[in-house]
Amino acid sequence: MNALEMTDVTLTYPDGASRLIAVDRAGLTVARGELVALVGPSGSGKSSLLAVAATLITPDSGRVLVDGIETGTLGRSARTALRRDHVGLVFQQPNLIDSLSALDQLTVTALLAGRSRRSAIVEARALLASVGLDGQESRLPAQLSGGQRQRVNIARALMGSPALLLVDEPTSALDHERGAEVMALIRRMTVERNVGTVLVTHDTGHLTGHDRVVECRDGRLLARVPVGR
Ligand SMILES: Nc1ncnc2c1ncn2[C@@H]1O[C@H](COP(=O)(O)OP(=O)(O)O)[C@@H](O)[C@H]1O
Ligand SMILES: [Mg+2]
């Protein structure tokens, strides 16, 4: 079962009297355990594509399957449930809650959704340890570095073992070294957690010859062989 299958997806936004084409007949399949780096200039449609994959925006046309589930026919609450159970989201800014410890950042959503406290805490502790934050569970966001906050953000997105991890420019607020560490972490978690990852970055300096790279140009997707392969 693929984490994501998008077929012939088009998304437009209203633009004065006409429509702006943000995603143009895009197709993308991501297997579990696979990372796809989505690159391309600002305004080329990368975030729009992620929003469609996340079922946050319904496209004008095309098919989107998340973890094998056809999303086009789902209502609002079913999409919310799909996101909660199958999708992890990581945005540029960690948007953590100032008053919550690292551990609570991870458990709060699960607890609100009615999950048992004990199982949520066990999973959150294991995830924080696997992103290198063992012993930092009780720290508040202000007591963590930018790189550590982004690690909490990634760990939080992986709560509940989603099939699909969608990451939008996670390194843009970090220096090069911190950015490289976050990229390496996302690669490792993709394999360890067997999650299909789409990672948007305009910073191609963080990519390696082993990454599968897809380029976004004016809403269209083009497979790209990275330099050095
Ligand atoms: N909510 C929106 N309403 C109207 N136009 C939008 C909206 N979001 C993005 N756009 C436009 O869609 C195009 C693609 O934007 P975006 O997906 O954010 O690209 P990227 O993430 O590659 O920078 C741009 O022309 C942008 O201005
Ligand atoms: Mg963007």
XYZ file of N, CA and C and ligand atoms in Angstrom:
715
model
N 0.850 -1.205 0.000
C 0.000 0.000 0.000
C 0.881 1.248 0.000
N 0.665 2.123 -0.979
C 1.457 3.356 -1.012
C 0.959 4.358 0.031
N 1.893 5.154 0.532
C 1.518 6.207 1.480
C 0.677 7.268 0.769
N 1.075 7.578 -0.475
C 0.386 8.636 -1.225
C 0.340 8.272 -2.703
N -0.834 8.452 -3.291
C -0.967 8.343 -4.744
C -1.807 9.515 -5.218
N -1.140 10.412 -5.949
C -1.865 11.536 -6.542
C -1.832 11.338 -8.050
N -2.992 11.451 -8.669
C -3.078 11.254 -10.113
C -3.766 12.449 -10.752
N -3.059 13.091 -11.665
C -3.658 14.125 -12.511
C -4.379 15.198 -11.692
N -3.682 15.673 -10.658
C -4.300 16.623 -9.733
C -4.114 18.067 -10.216
N -5.202 18.774 -10.316
C -5.160 20.198 -10.658
C -5.860 20.994 -9.554
N -5.196 22.067 -9.141
C -5.767 22.967 -8.130
C -5.645 24.394 -8.635
N -6.752 25.109 -8.634
C -6.707 26.526 -9.015
C -7.240 27.371 -7.872
N -6.795 28.618 -7.841
C -7.305 29.598 -6.885
C -7.968 30.719 -7.678
N -8.986 31.354 -7.104
C -9.545 32.514 -7.790
C -8.495 33.616 -7.907
N -8.472 34.263 -9.055
C -7.453 35.298 -9.320
C -8.123 36.375 -10.159
N -8.725 37.342 -9.487
C -9.489 38.354 -10.215
C -10.633 37.690 -10.946
N -10.731 37.964 -12.237
C -11.825 37.400 -13.027
C -11.515 35.976 -13.478
N -10.248 35.545 -13.366
C -9.911 34.206 -13.855
C -9.422 33.321 -12.700
N -8.684 32.268 -12.993
C -8.171 31.351 -11.985
C -6.674 31.206 -12.164
N -5.994 31.122 -11.038
C -4.551 30.879 -11.069
C -4.343 29.373 -10.891
N -3.552 28.768 -11.776
C -3.310 27.327 -11.685
C -2.110 27.089 -10.770
N -2.369 26.592 -9.553
C -1.286 26.369 -8.584
C -0.684 24.981 -8.740
N -1.530 23.989 -9.034
C -1.056 22.619 -9.282
C -1.664 22.186 -10.606
N -0.820 21.699 -11.507
C -1.238 21.483 -12.887
C -1.047 20.017 -13.286
N -2.100 19.236 -13.220
C -2.098 17.824 -13.654
C -0.928 17.047 -13.044
N -0.752 17.208 -11.762
C 0.391 16.605 -11.082
C 0.106 15.155 -10.692
N 1.093 14.311 -10.877
C 1.020 12.924 -10.426
C 2.212 12.621 -9.541
N 1.965 11.950 -8.423
C 3.059 11.630 -7.506
C 2.672 10.413 -6.687
N 3.552 9.416 -6.677
C 3.338 8.236 -5.841
C 4.512 8.109 -4.883
N 4.190 7.924 -3.622
C 5.229 7.788 -2.598
C 4.953 6.527 -1.804
N 5.929 5.618 -1.811
C 5.787 4.366 -1.061
C 6.121 4.600 0.404
N 5.684 3.696 1.260
C 6.116 3.774 2.660
C 7.611 3.505 2.721
N 8.285 4.219 3.572
C 9.733 4.071 3.699
C 10.515 4.858 2.667
N 9.802 5.627 1.842
C 10.452 6.399 0.782
C 10.326 7.896 1.054
N 11.400 8.623 0.750
C 11.380 10.070 0.885
C 11.466 10.715 -0.495
N 10.590 11.651 -0.747
C 10.629 12.440 -1.978
C 10.905 13.880 -1.601
N 11.967 14.434 -2.153
C 12.257 15.850 -1.941
C 11.600 16.630 -3.064
N 10.757 17.572 -2.699
C 10.057 18.401 -3.684
C 10.735 19.764 -3.690
N 11.352 20.086 -4.819
C 12.094 21.342 -4.926
C 11.437 22.220 -5.983
N 11.903 23.446 -6.079
C 11.354 24.338 -7.093
C 11.233 25.742 -6.538
N 11.148 26.721 -7.442
C 11.138 28.120 -7.002
C 9.910 28.477 -6.181
N 10.028 29.566 -5.463
C 8.912 30.097 -4.685
C 7.738 30.375 -5.622
N 6.543 29.992 -5.193
C 5.349 30.217 -6.002
C 5.079 29.146 -7.031
N 5.884 28.069 -7.042
C 5.715 27.037 -8.066
C 4.641 26.016 -7.697
N 4.095 26.101 -6.481
C 2.975 25.229 -6.122
C 3.307 24.141 -5.113
N 4.491 24.185 -4.510
C 4.912 23.116 -3.598
C 3.989 23.011 -2.377
N 3.749 24.142 -1.725
C 2.900 24.106 -0.521
C 1.466 23.743 -0.880
N 1.012 24.199 -2.042
C -0.344 23.855 -2.479
C -0.471 22.350 -2.674
N 0.567 21.753 -3.270
C 0.557 20.306 -3.477
C 0.515 19.567 -2.140
N 1.286 20.036 -1.168
C 1.268 19.405 0.161
C -0.110 19.540 0.800
N -0.721 20.711 0.632
C -2.041 20.936 1.233
C -3.082 19.992 0.625
N -2.936 19.700 -0.659
C -3.846 18.746 -1.306
C -3.572 17.337 -0.771
N -2.293 16.969 -0.672
C -1.940 15.640 -0.159
C -2.427 15.468 1.278
N -2.425 16.575 2.027
C -2.851 16.541 3.430
C -4.370 16.571 3.565
N -5.078 16.660 2.457
C -6.543 16.809 2.402
C -7.020 18.084 3.104
N -6.122 19.071 3.161
C -6.527 20.374 3.706
C -7.257 21.189 2.643
N -6.918 20.935 1.374
C -7.587 21.595 0.248
C -8.055 20.503 -0.709
N -9.287 20.639 -1.197
C -9.798 19.708 -2.198
C -9.448 20.234 -3.582
N -8.785 19.421 -4.400
C -8.397 19.917 -5.728
C -9.604 20.058 -6.653
N -9.410 20.808 -7.738
C -10.471 20.962 -8.737
C -10.753 19.623 -9.408
N -9.669 18.870 -9.670
C -9.828 17.568 -10.321
C -8.644 16.689 -9.958
N -8.787 15.410 -10.229
C -7.718 14.458 -9.943
C -8.039 13.604 -8.736
N -7.209 12.596 -8.529
C -7.428 11.614 -7.452
C -6.325 11.703 -6.428
N -6.686 11.605 -5.179
C -5.701 11.584 -4.098
C -6.026 10.417 -3.173
N -5.100 9.459 -3.090
C -5.237 8.347 -2.151
C -4.179 8.492 -1.075
N -4.615 8.464 0.163
C -3.689 8.514 1.296
C -3.778 7.181 2.018
N -2.662 6.466 2.072
C -2.643 5.149 2.719
C -3.735 4.253 2.127
N -3.938 4.380 0.822
C -4.913 3.550 0.119
C -6.344 4.028 0.213
N -6.564 5.115 0.929
C -7.930 5.606 1.121
C -8.226 6.719 0.116
N -9.291 6.518 -0.631
C -9.743 7.514 -1.603
C -10.272 8.726 -0.829
N -9.667 9.905 -1.060
C -10.033 11.049 -0.220
C -11.125 11.922 -0.835
N -11.333 11.788 -2.160
C -12.214 12.722 -2.872
C -13.646 12.706 -2.387
N -14.091 11.556 -1.880
C -15.498 11.429 -1.494
C -15.708 11.636 0.001
N -14.625 11.901 0.717
C -14.751 12.036 2.178
C -15.313 13.403 2.551
N -16.168 13.423 3.545
C -16.670 14.677 4.091
C -15.644 15.293 5.033
N -16.015 16.449 5.545
C -15.103 17.218 6.382
C -14.592 16.449 7.598
N -15.483 15.798 8.324
C -15.045 15.130 9.552
C -14.249 13.872 9.227
N -14.596 13.209 8.129
C -13.825 12.029 7.727
C -12.414 12.433 7.307
N -12.282 13.595 6.680
C -10.939 14.078 6.321
C -10.132 14.430 7.570
N -10.798 15.037 8.535
C -10.121 15.345 9.800
C -9.612 14.058 10.459
N -10.450 13.036 10.445
C -10.058 11.748 11.036
C -8.917 11.115 10.238
N -8.989 11.231 8.912
C -7.916 10.696 8.064
C -6.586 11.372 8.384
N -6.633 12.681 8.524
C -5.397 13.404 8.872
C -4.874 12.954 10.229
N -5.765 12.823 11.191
C -5.337 12.455 12.534
C -4.695 11.062 12.530
N -5.268 10.134 11.779
C -4.830 8.738 11.868
C -3.769 8.349 10.843
N -3.629 9.089 9.749
C -2.764 8.628 8.658
C -1.718 9.629 8.198
N -1.815 10.874 8.651
C -0.940 11.915 8.110
C -0.218 12.648 9.245
N 1.090 12.871 9.065
C 1.836 13.740 9.968
C 2.241 14.992 9.218
N 2.082 16.137 9.849
C 2.397 17.411 9.182
C 3.491 18.149 9.941
N 4.462 18.633 9.200
C 5.532 19.452 9.797
C 5.674 20.717 8.967
N 5.440 21.844 9.586
C 5.591 23.096 8.864
C 6.906 23.757 9.222
N 7.192 24.803 8.475
C 8.437 25.561 8.609
C 8.706 25.985 10.044
N 7.726 26.635 10.642
C 7.848 27.047 12.037
C 7.253 25.944 12.901
N 7.956 25.558 13.954
C 7.456 24.437 14.764
C 6.061 24.646 15.358
N 5.573 25.874 15.440
C 4.300 26.187 16.113
C 3.957 25.250 17.266
N 4.864 25.244 18.239
C 4.630 24.518 19.476
C 3.847 25.419 20.425
N 3.226 24.812 21.426
C 2.455 25.579 22.412
C 3.407 25.976 23.536
N 3.536 27.299 23.752
C 4.552 27.841 24.676
C 4.534 27.212 26.064
N 3.336 26.897 26.553
C 3.203 26.478 27.956
C 3.323 24.967 28.152
N 3.549 24.227 27.067
C 3.593 22.766 27.200
C 5.019 22.236 27.099
N 5.310 21.223 27.922
C 6.594 20.531 27.841
C 6.683 19.779 26.513
N 7.913 19.372 26.187
C 8.114 18.599 24.954
C 7.208 17.370 24.943
N 7.140 16.689 26.081
C 6.300 15.480 26.149
C 4.832 15.820 25.898
N 4.353 16.884 26.550
C 2.940 17.248 26.394
C 2.616 17.721 24.974
N 3.586 18.329 24.287
C 3.351 18.725 22.887
C 2.930 17.501 22.067
N 3.562 16.363 22.398
C 3.294 15.152 21.636
C 1.990 14.482 22.050
N 1.662 14.559 23.358
C 0.510 13.772 23.826
C -0.815 14.526 23.752
N -0.767 15.865 23.685
C -2.005 16.627 23.879
C -3.089 16.249 22.867
N -2.724 16.119 21.608
C -3.744 15.808 20.591
C -4.323 14.416 20.801
N -3.432 13.473 21.114
C -3.883 12.101 21.336
C -4.845 12.036 22.524
N -4.528 12.788 23.581
C -5.387 12.761 24.775
C -6.735 13.393 24.476
N -6.713 14.506 23.702
C -7.975 15.150 23.333
C -8.831 14.213 22.486
N -8.145 13.348 21.719
C -8.877 12.414 20.859
C -9.337 11.179 21.641
N -9.035 11.167 22.940
C -9.569 10.103 23.775
C -8.649 8.905 23.953
N -7.398 9.052 23.525
C -6.475 7.931 23.674
C -6.039 7.778 25.134
N -5.657 6.575 25.523
C -5.258 6.374 26.916
C -3.964 7.125 27.193
N -3.926 7.727 28.386
C -2.793 8.540 28.776
C -1.499 7.727 28.771
N -1.606 6.520 29.310
C -0.410 5.691 29.433
C 0.187 5.370 28.054
N -0.644 4.953 27.114
C -0.085 4.562 25.809
C 0.450 5.783 25.058
N -0.211 6.933 25.224
C 0.282 8.148 24.559
C 1.649 8.543 25.115
N 1.812 8.439 26.422
C 3.088 8.824 27.040
C 4.206 7.863 26.633
N 3.892 6.578 26.598
C 4.906 5.592 26.191
C 5.381 5.894 24.768
N 4.435 6.153 23.868
C 4.814 6.433 22.482
C 5.599 7.746 22.389
N 5.141 8.769 23.111
C 5.794 10.078 23.040
C 7.227 10.004 23.565
N 7.436 9.279 24.660
C 8.790 9.137 25.207
C 9.708 8.435 24.211
N 9.197 7.385 23.588
C 10.006 6.632 22.617
C 10.353 7.516 21.423
N 9.380 8.296 20.963
C 9.630 9.165 19.808
C 10.637 10.260 20.154
N 10.483 10.863 21.322
C 11.435 11.922 21.703
C 12.847 11.346 21.803
N 12.954 10.135 22.340
C 14.279 9.505 22.419
C 14.824 9.261 21.017
N 13.974 8.820 20.095
C 14.493 8.475 18.768
C 14.865 9.715 17.953
N 14.342 10.889 18.315
C 14.803 12.105 17.629
C 15.931 12.790 18.406
N 16.445 12.117 19.422
C 17.621 12.630 20.128
C 17.296 13.569 21.279
N 16.075 13.461 21.831
C 15.685 14.370 22.911
C 15.446 13.632 24.225
N 16.110 12.503 24.377
C 16.046 11.766 25.633
C 16.487 12.692 26.763
N 15.739 12.750 27.844
C 16.106 13.602 28.975
C 15.609 15.042 28.852
N 15.027 15.402 27.711
C 14.538 16.788 27.507
C 13.016 16.858 27.566
N 12.379 15.769 28.012
C 10.915 15.654 27.907
C 10.160 16.765 28.626
N 10.744 17.278 29.727
C 9.990 18.256 30.516
C 10.303 19.700 30.123
N 11.148 19.885 29.120
C 11.504 21.257 28.721
C 10.371 21.932 27.952
N 10.276 23.245 28.188
C 9.334 24.069 27.431
C 10.011 24.504 26.134
N 9.234 24.906 25.126
C 9.826 25.350 23.864
C 10.931 26.403 24.049
N 10.699 27.346 24.976
C 11.684 28.419 25.185
C 13.004 27.889 25.745
N 12.975 26.695 26.321
C 14.190 26.098 26.889
C 14.900 25.179 25.890
N 14.380 25.131 24.663
C 14.988 24.294 23.616
C 15.569 25.194 22.529
N 16.571 24.682 21.820
C 17.115 25.414 20.676
C 16.163 25.286 19.481
N 16.417 26.080 18.442
C 15.591 26.006 17.236
C 15.593 24.610 16.628
N 16.776 24.006 16.585
C 16.886 22.650 16.036
C 16.138 21.637 16.895
N 16.215 21.811 18.219
C 15.496 20.895 19.117
C 13.987 21.064 18.978
N 13.560 22.318 18.809
C 12.115 22.546 18.621
C 11.627 21.862 17.345
N 12.442 21.928 16.309
C 12.026 21.278 15.065
C 12.010 19.752 15.248
N 12.887 19.220 16.100
C 12.859 17.783 16.404
C 11.577 17.390 17.129
N 11.155 18.241 18.070
C 9.883 17.994 18.769
C 8.737 17.991 17.752
N 8.793 18.942 16.849
C 7.774 19.072 15.802
C 7.683 17.800 14.958
N 8.858 17.259 14.603
C 8.897 16.038 13.789
C 8.372 14.853 14.600
N 8.823 14.754 15.854
C 8.350 13.668 16.714
C 6.831 13.741 16.878
N 6.315 14.965 17.064
C 4.870 15.137 17.238
C 4.110 14.665 15.997
N 4.664 14.967 14.818
C 3.995 14.566 13.571
C 3.949 13.049 13.423
N 4.869 12.347 14.093
C 4.944 10.893 13.938
C 4.115 10.142 14.984
N 3.487 10.872 15.908
C 2.604 10.226 16.898
C 1.480 9.495 16.167
N 1.182 8.297 16.620
C 0.105 7.528 16.009
C 0.533 6.802 14.744
N 1.847 6.806 14.440
C 2.390 6.092 13.273
C 1.640 6.384 11.984
N 1.708 7.624 11.496
C 1.065 7.929 10.215
C 1.754 7.195 9.067
N 1.013 6.974 7.973
C 1.609 6.381 6.771
C 2.352 7.441 5.976
N 1.876 8.670 6.080
C 2.358 9.754 5.232
C 2.843 10.915 6.095
N 4.057 11.380 5.805
C 4.630 12.522 6.518
C 4.864 13.645 5.507
N 4.280 14.801 5.754
C 4.386 15.932 4.832
C 5.122 17.051 5.539
N 6.217 17.494 4.947
C 7.116 18.422 5.625
C 7.371 19.615 4.710
N 7.054 20.805 5.177
C 7.212 22.001 4.333
C 8.362 22.869 4.844
N 9.457 22.902 4.114
C 10.607 23.766 4.399
C 11.026 23.744 5.872
N 11.413 22.568 6.373
C 11.709 22.448 7.809
C 13.023 23.098 8.220
N 13.858 23.426 7.239
C 15.197 23.918 7.575
C 15.338 25.413 7.359
N 14.284 26.074 6.891
C 14.459 27.463 6.447
C 14.750 28.414 7.615
N 14.361 28.021 8.847
C 14.653 28.896 9.987
C 15.931 28.481 10.724
N 16.675 27.525 10.141
C 17.857 26.982 10.827
C 19.125 27.307 10.048
N 20.270 27.325 10.761
C 21.536 27.499 10.045
C 21.862 26.205 9.297
N 22.918 26.240 8.467
C 23.157 25.112 7.567
C 23.366 23.799 8.322
N 24.143 23.868 9.405
C 24.468 22.635 10.128
C 23.223 22.052 10.787
N 22.433 22.918 11.449
C 21.189 22.467 12.088
C 20.233 21.929 11.016
N 20.204 22.613 9.890
C 19.347 22.184 8.783
C 19.728 20.804 8.281
N 21.036 20.580 8.144
C 21.520 19.273 7.677
C 21.138 18.179 8.670
N 21.203 18.494 9.963
C 20.828 17.504 10.987
C 19.342 17.162 10.905
N 18.522 18.187 10.693
C 17.080 17.949 10.596
C 16.759 17.112 9.356
N 17.450 17.400 8.244
C 17.258 16.595 7.030
C 17.646 15.147 7.273
N 18.786 14.946 7.932
C 19.250 13.580 8.205
C 18.245 12.863 9.106
N 17.696 13.600 10.062
C 16.706 13.014 10.963
C 15.459 12.580 10.182
N 15.003 13.422 9.276
C 13.793 13.096 8.510
C 14.045 11.862 7.627
N 15.238 11.786 7.019
C 15.589 10.589 6.238
C 15.547 9.336 7.110
N 16.162 9.431 8.280
C 16.231 8.258 9.162
C 14.836 7.860 9.645
N 14.029 8.839 10.025
C 12.691 8.520 10.528
C 11.821 7.910 9.424
N 12.032 8.351 8.183
C 11.272 7.798 7.058
C 11.458 6.286 6.989
N 12.697 5.854 7.176
C 13.004 4.422 7.106
C 12.568 3.725 8.396
N 12.994 4.282 9.543
C 12.715 3.621 10.826
C 11.220 3.475 11.081
N 10.457 4.504 10.731
C 9.021 4.489 11.013
C 8.223 4.007 9.800
N 8.926 3.674 8.717
C 8.280 3.171 7.500
C 7.161 4.100 7.035
N 7.501 5.381 6.971
C 6.523 6.387 6.584
C 6.908 6.916 5.195
N 5.928 7.200 4.366
C 6.202 7.861 3.089
C 6.291 9.352 3.329
N 7.402 9.962 2.914
C 7.639 11.369 3.250
C 7.727 12.220 1.990
N 7.009 13.324 1.984
C 7.214 14.355 0.965
C 7.774 15.563 1.687
N 8.968 15.970 1.290
C 9.668 17.042 1.970
C 9.909 18.185 0.991
N 9.292 19.320 1.259
C 9.504 20.496 0.416
C 10.726 21.244 0.910
N 11.617 21.554 0.001
C 12.763 22.370 0.385
C 13.204 23.195 -0.816
N 13.593 24.440 -0.571
C 14.214 25.151 -1.687
C 15.728 25.145 -1.511
N 16.168 24.471 -0.457
C 17.584 24.431 -0.137
C 18.182 23.115 -0.654
N 18.550 23.082 -1.924
C 19.032 21.828 -2.519
C 20.395 21.425 -1.962
N 21.054 22.344 -1.250
C 22.330 22.017 -0.619
C 22.211 20.923 0.424
N 20.990 20.670 0.911
C 20.787 19.627 1.919
C 20.507 18.270 1.294
N 20.369 18.209 -0.028
C 20.016 16.939 -0.663
C 21.267 16.131 -0.965
N 21.101 14.809 -0.987
C 22.224 13.942 -1.351
C 21.872 13.243 -2.669
N 22.881 12.614 -3.255
C 22.685 11.882 -4.507
C 21.709 10.722 -4.376
N 21.411 10.328 -3.142
C 20.499 9.201 -2.939
C 19.045 9.626 -2.838
N 18.816 10.915 -2.694
C 17.431 11.358 -2.523
C 16.679 11.302 -3.852
N 15.424 10.892 -3.774
C 14.560 11.012 -4.952
C 14.058 12.453 -4.986
N 14.351 13.138 -6.089
C 14.026 14.560 -6.171
C 12.987 14.782 -7.269
N 11.958 15.516 -6.939
C 10.939 15.893 -7.914
C 10.913 17.409 -7.935
N 10.918 17.948 -9.136
C 10.949 19.397 -9.266
C 9.569 19.926 -9.632
N 9.193 20.997 -8.981
C 7.918 21.648 -9.243
C 8.191 22.919 -10.040
N 7.524 23.048 -11.184
C 7.671 24.228 -12.056
C 6.288 24.646 -12.506
N 5.859 25.820 -12.126
C 4.533 26.300 -12.527
C 3.453 25.253 -12.277
N 3.520 24.603 -11.146
C 2.488 23.643 -10.778
C 2.644 22.260 -11.360
N 3.626 22.086 -12.249
C 3.835 20.770 -12.856
C 4.994 20.070 -12.151
N 4.951 18.730 -12.121
C 6.012 17.969 -11.472
C 6.897 17.299 -12.505
N 8.214 17.429 -12.306
C 9.183 16.822 -13.210
C 10.177 16.030 -12.361
N 10.374 14.766 -12.710
C 11.381 13.973 -11.989
C 12.737 14.561 -12.310
N 13.624 14.595 -11.327
C 14.928 15.197 -11.566
C 16.014 14.295 -11.013
N 17.060 14.129 -11.795
C 18.207 13.374 -11.315
C 19.165 14.379 -10.684
N 19.451 14.245 -9.390
C 20.291 15.246 -8.750
C 21.733 15.197 -9.223
N 22.396 16.299 -9.083
C 23.816 16.396 -9.427
C 24.575 15.370 -8.613
N 25.530 14.716 -9.242
C 26.371 13.792 -8.487
C 25.900 12.356 -8.550
N 24.790 12.086 -9.240
C 24.350 10.709 -9.342
C 24.841 10.102 -10.646
N -4.673 30.686 -0.665
C -4.279 31.146 -1.866
N -5.080 31.936 -2.621
C -4.698 32.365 -3.821
N -3.499 32.092 -4.390
C -2.648 31.315 -3.684
C -2.989 30.809 -2.388
N -1.953 30.067 -1.935
C -1.005 30.114 -2.898
N -1.421 30.859 -3.947
C -0.676 31.076 -5.192
O -0.492 29.797 -5.794
C 0.811 29.696 -6.359
C 1.570 28.561 -5.690
O 1.819 28.923 -4.334
P 2.493 27.938 -3.296
O 1.822 26.618 -3.383
O 2.506 28.611 -1.977
O 3.973 27.804 -3.889
P 5.355 27.453 -3.172
O 5.059 26.713 -1.923
O 6.099 26.644 -4.194
O 6.055 28.756 -2.916
C 1.465 31.067 -6.159
O 1.236 31.814 -7.337
C 0.703 31.640 -4.989
O 0.711 33.046 -5.044
Mg 5.627 27.111 0.068
